[in-house]
N, CA and C atoms as an extended XYZ file, in Angstrom:
132
Properties=species:S:1:pos:R:3:atomname:S:1:resname:S:1:resid:I:1 pbc="F F F"
N        43.337       33.161       15.085 N   MET     1
C        41.848       33.292       14.550 CA  MET     1
C        41.169       34.375       15.196 C   MET     1
N        40.391       34.887       14.421 N   SER     2
C        39.572       36.187       14.800 CA  SER     2
C        38.039       35.836       13.937 C   SER     2
N        37.243       37.196       14.224 N   ILE     3
C        36.045       37.064       13.855 CA  ILE     3
C        35.736       38.404       13.102 C   ILE     3
N        35.503       38.509       11.839 N   LYS     4
C        35.465       39.607       11.062 CA  LYS     4
C        34.116       39.628       10.486 C   LYS     4
N        33.195       40.583       10.829 N   ASN     5
C        31.843       40.814       10.247 CA  ASN     5
C        30.912       39.260       10.327 C   ASN     5
N        31.309       38.949       11.857 N   ASN     6
C        30.469       37.735       12.218 CA  ASN     6
C        30.923       36.310       11.371 C   ASN     6
N        32.282       36.570       10.706 N   ILE     7
C        32.652       35.430       10.154 CA  ILE     7
C        34.130       34.814       10.566 C   ILE     7
N        34.184       33.582       11.153 N   PRO     8
C        35.427       33.092       11.650 CA  PRO     8
C        36.768       33.423       10.459 C   PRO     8
N        37.890       33.737       11.028 N   GLN     9
C        38.974       34.034        9.915 CA  GLN     9
C        40.078       33.523       10.688 C   GLN     9
N        40.912       32.665        9.748 N   LEU    10
C        42.120       31.986       10.171 CA  LEU    10
C        43.187       32.652        9.686 C   LEU    10
N        44.405       33.175       10.298 N   THR    11
C        45.438       33.929        9.650 CA  THR    11
C        46.465       33.034        9.901 C   THR    11
N        47.368       32.626        8.537 N   ILE    12
C        48.461       31.787        8.776 CA  ILE    12
C        49.666       32.974        8.222 C   ILE    12
N        50.677       32.772        9.012 N   SER    13
C        51.615       33.766        8.559 CA  SER    13
C        53.084       32.900        8.600 C   SER    13
N        53.796       32.988        7.336 N   VAL    14
C        54.931       32.579        6.982 CA  VAL    14
C        56.002       33.686        6.556 C   VAL    14
N        57.343       33.575        7.236 N   SER    15
C        58.138       34.499        7.096 CA  SER    15
C        59.473       33.960        6.662 C   SER    15
N        60.143       34.662        5.762 N   ASN    16
C        61.690       33.996        5.232 CA  ASN    16
C        62.377       35.219        4.640 C   ASN    16
N        63.629       35.020        4.653 N   LYS    17
C        64.541       36.300        3.963 CA  LYS    17
C        64.235       36.128        2.304 C   LYS    17
N        63.968       35.071        1.858 N   LEU    18
C        63.877       34.828        0.257 CA  LEU    18
C        62.535       34.713        0.145 C   LEU    18
N        61.832       35.668       -0.834 N   SER    19
C        60.468       35.342       -1.250 CA  SER    19
C        60.249       34.033       -1.853 C   SER    19
N        61.218       33.488       -2.668 N   ILE    20
C        60.876       32.252       -3.553 CA  ILE    20
C        60.516       30.999       -2.445 C   ILE    20
N        61.131       31.254       -1.238 N   ASP    21
C        60.661       30.332       -0.130 CA  ASP    21
C        59.176       30.126        0.379 C   ASP    21
N        58.882       31.268        0.181 N   ILE    22
C        57.421       31.248        0.644 CA  ILE    22
C        56.253       31.283       -0.610 C   ILE    22
N        56.962       31.325       -1.732 N   GLU    23
C        55.885       31.476       -2.859 CA  GLU    23
C        54.967       30.281       -2.755 C   GLU    23
N        55.385       28.895       -2.403 N   TYR    24
C        54.504       27.903       -2.526 CA  TYR    24
C        53.389       28.271       -1.426 C   TYR    24
N        53.399       28.767       -0.360 N   PHE    25
C        52.163       28.989        0.294 CA  PHE    25
C        51.326       30.118       -0.122 C   PHE    25
N        51.843       31.007       -0.785 N   LYS    26
C        51.105       32.281       -1.466 CA  LYS    26
C        50.152       31.189       -2.376 C   LYS    26
N        50.745       30.567       -3.557 N   ASN    27
C        49.971       29.787       -4.255 CA  ASN    27
C        48.994       28.795       -3.887 C   ASN    27
N        49.378       28.098       -2.694 N   ILE    28
C        48.246       26.972       -2.079 CA  ILE    28
C        47.352       28.057       -1.451 C   ILE    28
N        47.460       28.988       -0.682 N   PHE    29
C        46.495       29.498        0.227 CA  PHE    29
C        45.820       30.708       -0.506 C   PHE    29
N        46.380       31.231       -1.633 N   ASN    30
C        45.772       32.398       -2.470 CA  ASN    30
C        46.330       33.384       -1.347 C   ASN    30
N        47.234       33.756       -1.139 N   GLY    31
C        47.655       34.679       -0.299 CA  GLY    31
C        48.541       35.960       -0.684 C   GLY    31
N        49.050       36.600        0.059 N   ASN    32
C        50.102       37.755       -0.550 CA  ASN    32
C        51.651       37.706        0.045 C   ASN    32
N        52.256       38.294       -0.348 N   ILE    33
C        53.569       38.397        0.102 CA  ILE    33
C        53.956       39.725       -0.046 C   ILE    33
N        54.410       40.407        1.210 N   TYR    34
C        55.081       41.781        1.423 CA  TYR    34
C        56.468       41.572        2.056 C   TYR    34
N        57.205       42.780        1.918 N   PHE    35
C        58.504       43.083        2.652 CA  PHE    35
C        58.402       43.833        3.630 C   PHE    35
N        58.677       43.231        4.738 N   ASP    36
C        58.918       44.103        6.094 CA  ASP    36
C        60.020       44.304        6.212 C   ASP    36
N        60.662       45.887        6.375 N   LYS    37
C        61.867       46.504        6.599 CA  LYS    37
C        62.370       46.091        7.877 C   LYS    37
N        61.644       46.142        8.821 N   SER    38
C        62.230       45.702       10.216 CA  SER    38
C        63.059       44.520       10.453 C   SER    38
N        64.080       44.469       11.447 N   GLN    39
C        65.019       43.364       11.677 CA  GLN    39
C        65.639       43.089       10.517 C   GLN    39
N        66.315       43.943        9.685 N   ASN    40
C        67.068       43.572        8.654 CA  ASN    40
C        66.395       42.806        7.328 C   ASN    40
N        64.880       42.873        7.517 N   GLY    41
C        64.273       42.657        6.367 CA  GLY    41
C        63.743       41.250        6.192 C   GLY    41
N        62.598       40.980        5.771 N   TYR    42
C        62.367       39.677        5.478 CA  TYR    42
C        60.807       39.532        4.875 C   TYR    42
N        60.348       38.593        4.121 N   TYR    43
C        59.145       38.519        3.358 CA  TYR    43
C        58.093       37.798        4.409 C   TYR    43
N        56.906       38.255        4.079 N   ILE    44
C        55.754       37.646        4.943 CA  ILE    44
C        54.936       37.288        4.130 C   ILE    44
């Protein structure tokens, strides 16, 4: 949790090797998915 422009902001992070496994969370929370190349690569 953080405060950005005096507005509380909650950050939820989910990671997995397959993007399809986290697509559900993207759709529910209207978020983003990106690929992180570190540690053999995974989607966040």
